[in-house]
């Protein structure tokens, strides 16, 4: 913490000044993260103007109050009419100051925050500070000189790496790169900043402007770095808008005088600001933070948890154990016999062996983590754990038997969680003596990598157990989404519906390869048939068989997937599924035999195939997803549309730049989506039943966003 200011002072003016000897201390105090809203910009401008005009001031020191220097432009202002002064003008004014300006950085100096520091003439940072230009993650580029000053200070290669990745650069690396001038010896930012300023004054150091930086002097090297970045963006970020503009802006830094290039940067920034991708990405940014705001977390304190139990050492159980170990928690795993627990331990170790092999962990590091892992075949090993996660075979009787054991051995107050993806958690909870302690924690595979965690809230659970689940998610660095109990919760329930829409499209005339290609073009990394091959077709097949008895006989049922599975073609692991994977290859090739099966099934069903354009494919695929998303919100399985969005962006590969399916629906227009559904319903009224919520919103002229706002 640098300096406290009273909240009333902060509200009055988020930028305060105070003369410390000859140094004007300028403190930005705009909680929670010192974002550069219009009042901060005005305050900074006035402070610099005042310093230049005041003969008693010899130097200026800019610091941030609270936990960060400055986290960037105020994202909430984007999309509103711009207010003067623009941040780029503020940075230019700081740089033009006739007196040396020093930025003393702690916490985050991100985006516009780093740009303010780059406008300053000297930069010192404490060791824990993080510097970065993460605008790319919001569909933007640094628009206040960041694309111009950064390459002039650190060269094109490092600048492009920082701007295109948006990563947070640790202070020590920033020093090495030349982004800052000094690493503070202590973490007292204010004292270090003042001392540095004194030292500069004593040495008669005047303003030293980043715009005059010489790191682009080797033009050939700079051009090579730009060309390489351009090729990389073409390959890996083809669908995104702002990375292309970032490369252009850095090219301008090389080719044009500073002021001219800065004007271009502003133009590019405005183009990004106007792009739907910016709206989608900023929606995702806020939605990811909103999801943690749930009634139970507001109403109750989490129970403390220090020691985690995991039942089951298969892929899921081991992944969950690794996620907890990675968060520094001790983990006890229980399996039914020696062979199984040995396999469970091996599954955990395999993850760390992989890291050691890649040089990302030392053998000692692995040993230290594994020392926190304990395997047992006896449930009594759980007597001290605070939270147990069950990840055994997906069968209600097997799960109930596990919960009976947990009920028997766990201490009072222990949280008892199930990782089921479909089963009725209310029934599991009701089968033991403490249903108030039972919650669903639906991890996604691989559990140590995937960010999404559905927190499933059964009827009898107590609020502090739900709050504990959200706290666990934070500790494990997961993105939690609150879900109600139903078959498939939020994600898998909606998936089941749009997956059927894909099957209908296939039987009606689009090939699985056409559908995958259209879905990839929309921005997904993979199409649904590729995903099925990756996950293993046998999993979906087992679910279909389980549900066969309860399926509505009047509902359309496409049998192609069953024909494929009956041949033992389960995807990558069997070297063929929807695609062929010769010699264990992971990129599939279209399979003429699959197309023949599809044809035969069309004939059996009496369907004359027709052509679908990519646009037609996406309209059906998305309409199915949005309609079921609306049902899920309508039934309060999801609290808000934004919870559906975060589920799909973090668990199902939905392109983040579109914000999520519900945000996408708002972008298209709910009336259009509803019109599509009604059109499709002419062919299959049972499948295409408009969600009552969608109908209501269209009638009221509202969008999904109106429900996000109402709930928060
Ligand atoms: C930019 O700078 C453009 C310029 O180049 C050009 C302009 C012309 N604005 O994340 P947390 C809120 S683009 C407004 O939970 P943490 C956040 O919503 C910007 N609000 O805290 C939350 O609100 P609530 C480039 C913001 O400690 C609260 O602050 N900068 C902003 O885990 C706490 O946030 C970025 O992209 C903002 N800029 O992490 C940095 N940032 O409590 C974005 C946060 O109501 N920010 N809020 O839910 C971050 O990465 C993290 O917030 C940070 C702190 C690492 C700073």
Short mmCIF file of N, CA and C and ligand atoms in Angstrom, two decimals, residues 32-33 35-36 67-68 70-76 78 86-88 108 110-113 115 133-135 137-138 140-144 146 168 266 269 285-286 289-290 293, ligand 1:
data_model
loop_
_atom_site.label_atom_id
_atom_site.label_comp_id
_atom_site.label_asym_id
_atom_site.label_seq_id
_atom_site.Cartn_x
_atom_site.Cartn_y
_atom_site.Cartn_z
N UNK A 32 -11.60 0.76 -7.50
CA UNK A 32 -10.74 -0.26 -6.89
C UNK A 32 -9.34 -0.39 -7.49
N UNK A 33 -9.14 0.04 -8.75
CA UNK A 33 -7.85 -0.26 -9.40
C UNK A 33 -7.19 0.97 -10.03
N UNK A 35 -8.37 3.04 -12.19
CA UNK A 35 -8.60 3.15 -13.63
C UNK A 35 -8.65 4.63 -14.02
N UNK A 36 -8.26 4.86 -15.30
CA UNK A 36 -8.07 6.23 -15.77
C UNK A 36 -9.37 6.83 -16.32
N UNK A 67 -3.68 -0.98 -4.01
CA UNK A 67 -2.90 -2.17 -4.37
C UNK A 67 -2.19 -2.08 -5.71
N UNK A 68 -2.55 -1.05 -6.52
CA UNK A 68 -1.98 -0.98 -7.86
C UNK A 68 -1.49 0.42 -8.19
N UNK A 70 -1.67 1.82 -11.70
CA UNK A 70 -2.89 2.16 -12.45
C UNK A 70 -3.19 0.95 -13.36
N UNK A 71 -4.43 0.44 -13.30
CA UNK A 71 -4.73 -0.79 -14.07
C UNK A 71 -5.16 -0.52 -15.50
N UNK A 72 -5.21 0.75 -15.91
CA UNK A 72 -5.53 1.02 -17.31
C UNK A 72 -6.66 2.01 -17.47
N UNK A 73 -7.06 2.18 -18.73
CA UNK A 73 -8.22 3.03 -19.01
C UNK A 73 -9.43 2.47 -18.27
N UNK A 74 -10.42 3.30 -18.02
CA UNK A 74 -11.64 2.81 -17.37
C UNK A 74 -12.49 2.10 -18.42
N UNK A 75 -12.50 0.78 -18.33
CA UNK A 75 -13.15 -0.03 -19.36
C UNK A 75 -14.64 0.31 -19.46
N UNK A 76 -15.20 0.75 -18.34
CA UNK A 76 -16.65 1.05 -18.36
C UNK A 76 -16.98 2.25 -19.23
N UNK A 78 -15.76 2.69 -22.26
CA UNK A 78 -15.71 2.35 -23.68
C UNK A 78 -17.13 2.20 -24.23
N UNK A 86 -8.33 13.30 -23.75
CA UNK A 86 -8.09 11.90 -24.09
C UNK A 86 -6.83 11.44 -23.37
N UNK A 87 -6.75 10.13 -23.12
CA UNK A 87 -5.58 9.63 -22.39
C UNK A 87 -4.29 9.88 -23.17
N UNK A 88 -4.39 9.78 -24.48
CA UNK A 88 -3.18 9.98 -25.28
C UNK A 88 -2.66 11.42 -25.10
N UNK A 108 -0.21 -3.43 -10.25
CA UNK A 108 -0.37 -3.51 -11.70
C UNK A 108 -0.18 -2.15 -12.35
N UNK A 110 -0.93 -1.49 -15.96
CA UNK A 110 -1.42 -2.19 -17.15
C UNK A 110 -2.08 -1.21 -18.11
N UNK A 111 -1.98 -1.54 -19.40
CA UNK A 111 -2.66 -0.75 -20.42
C UNK A 111 -2.32 0.72 -20.28
N UNK A 112 -3.37 1.55 -20.21
CA UNK A 112 -3.17 2.98 -20.05
C UNK A 112 -2.31 3.32 -18.85
N UNK A 113 -2.31 2.46 -17.83
CA UNK A 113 -1.48 2.68 -16.65
C UNK A 113 -0.01 2.63 -17.01
N UNK A 115 1.03 3.09 -20.02
CA UNK A 115 1.24 4.18 -20.97
C UNK A 115 1.51 5.50 -20.24
N UNK A 133 0.61 -4.60 -21.38
CA UNK A 133 -0.32 -3.92 -22.27
C UNK A 133 -1.37 -4.96 -22.70
N UNK A 134 -2.36 -5.22 -21.84
CA UNK A 134 -3.29 -6.33 -22.11
C UNK A 134 -4.48 -5.96 -23.00
N UNK A 135 -4.40 -4.81 -23.67
CA UNK A 135 -5.55 -4.35 -24.46
C UNK A 135 -6.02 -5.40 -25.46
N UNK A 137 -6.50 -8.40 -25.19
CA UNK A 137 -7.50 -9.30 -24.59
C UNK A 137 -8.88 -8.67 -24.57
N UNK A 138 -8.94 -7.36 -24.79
CA UNK A 138 -10.22 -6.66 -24.83
C UNK A 138 -10.58 -6.25 -26.26
N UNK A 140 -8.66 -4.58 -28.23
CA UNK A 140 -8.13 -3.24 -28.48
C UNK A 140 -6.63 -3.28 -28.74
N UNK A 141 -6.06 -2.10 -28.95
CA UNK A 141 -4.61 -1.98 -28.91
C UNK A 141 -4.30 -0.82 -27.96
N UNK A 142 -3.07 -0.78 -27.46
CA UNK A 142 -2.72 0.34 -26.58
C UNK A 142 -2.91 1.64 -27.36
N UNK A 143 -3.79 2.50 -26.86
CA UNK A 143 -4.19 3.65 -27.68
C UNK A 143 -3.72 4.98 -27.12
N UNK A 144 -2.79 4.94 -26.19
CA UNK A 144 -2.28 6.20 -25.64
C UNK A 144 -0.76 6.21 -25.74
N UNK A 146 1.18 3.51 -26.40
CA UNK A 146 1.84 2.24 -26.06
C UNK A 146 2.47 1.54 -27.25
N UNK A 168 1.54 -10.16 -18.41
CA UNK A 168 2.02 -9.28 -17.35
C UNK A 168 3.52 -9.52 -17.17
N UNK A 266 -4.06 6.15 -32.96
CA UNK A 266 -5.38 6.59 -32.52
C UNK A 266 -6.47 6.09 -33.48
N UNK A 269 -6.91 2.47 -32.96
CA UNK A 269 -7.58 2.24 -31.67
C UNK A 269 -9.08 2.44 -31.85
N UNK A 285 -14.94 -10.00 -20.18
CA UNK A 285 -14.14 -9.51 -19.04
C UNK A 285 -15.03 -9.27 -17.82
N UNK A 286 -16.11 -8.53 -18.00
CA UNK A 286 -16.98 -8.23 -16.85
C UNK A 286 -17.77 -9.47 -16.42
N UNK A 289 -16.08 -11.70 -14.02
CA UNK A 289 -16.05 -11.19 -12.64
C UNK A 289 -17.44 -11.27 -12.00
N UNK A 290 -18.48 -11.05 -12.81
CA UNK A 290 -19.86 -11.08 -12.27
C UNK A 290 -20.25 -12.48 -11.80
N UNK A 293 -20.44 -13.35 -8.28
CA UNK A 293 -21.39 -12.63 -7.41
C UNK A 293 -22.71 -13.39 -7.38
C1 LIG B 1 -6.66 0.51 -21.87
O1 LIG B 1 -5.95 0.82 -20.95
C2 LIG B 1 -6.74 1.29 -23.17
C3 LIG B 1 -5.63 2.29 -23.34
O2 LIG B 1 -4.51 1.68 -23.94
C4 LIG B 1 -6.01 3.38 -24.30
C5 LIG B 1 -7.11 4.28 -23.92
C6 LIG B 1 -7.26 5.40 -24.90
N1 LIG B 1 -11.65 -0.35 -15.74
O3 LIG B 1 -9.99 -8.06 -11.59
P1 LIG B 1 -10.46 -7.65 -10.24
C7 LIG B 1 -12.73 -3.55 -11.89
S1 LIG B 1 -7.69 -0.84 -21.75
C8 LIG B 1 -12.74 -0.43 -14.97
O4 LIG B 1 -11.49 -8.48 -9.59
P2 LIG B 1 -7.86 -8.22 -9.11
C9 LIG B 1 -13.28 -4.97 -12.01
O5 LIG B 1 -14.35 -5.04 -12.92
C10 LIG B 1 -7.48 -1.44 -20.09
N2 LIG B 1 -12.90 -1.34 -14.01
O6 LIG B 1 -9.23 -7.42 -9.22
C11 LIG B 1 -13.68 -5.25 -10.58
O7 LIG B 1 -14.91 -4.59 -10.37
P3 LIG B 1 -16.01 -5.21 -9.38
C12 LIG B 1 -6.24 -2.25 -19.96
C13 LIG B 1 -11.90 -2.22 -13.82
O8 LIG B 1 -7.18 -7.68 -7.94
C14 LIG B 1 -12.61 -4.53 -9.77
O9 LIG B 1 -12.04 -3.56 -10.66
N3 LIG B 1 -6.19 -2.80 -18.62
C15 LIG B 1 -10.74 -2.19 -14.58
O10 LIG B 1 -8.12 -9.68 -9.24
C16 LIG B 1 -11.50 -5.43 -9.27
O11 LIG B 1 -10.97 -6.15 -10.38
C17 LIG B 1 -6.67 -4.02 -18.33
O12 LIG B 1 -7.14 -4.73 -19.17
C18 LIG B 1 -10.62 -1.21 -15.58
N4 LIG B 1 -9.52 -1.11 -16.36
O13 LIG B 1 -7.05 -7.84 -10.44
C19 LIG B 1 -6.53 -4.45 -16.89
N5 LIG B 1 -9.92 -3.20 -14.16
O14 LIG B 1 -15.35 -5.29 -8.05
C20 LIG B 1 -7.80 -5.06 -16.41
C21 LIG B 1 -10.55 -3.81 -13.15
O15 LIG B 1 -17.16 -4.28 -9.48
N6 LIG B 1 -7.78 -5.39 -15.01
N7 LIG B 1 -11.75 -3.23 -12.93
O16 LIG B 1 -16.31 -6.59 -9.97
C22 LIG B 1 -7.14 -6.46 -14.50
O17 LIG B 1 -6.45 -7.19 -15.18
C23 LIG B 1 -7.33 -6.75 -13.05
O18 LIG B 1 -8.47 -6.07 -12.62
C24 LIG B 1 -6.14 -6.36 -12.12
C25 LIG B 1 -6.58 -6.56 -10.64
C26 LIG B 1 -4.96 -7.26 -12.44
C27 LIG B 1 -5.75 -4.93 -12.32
#
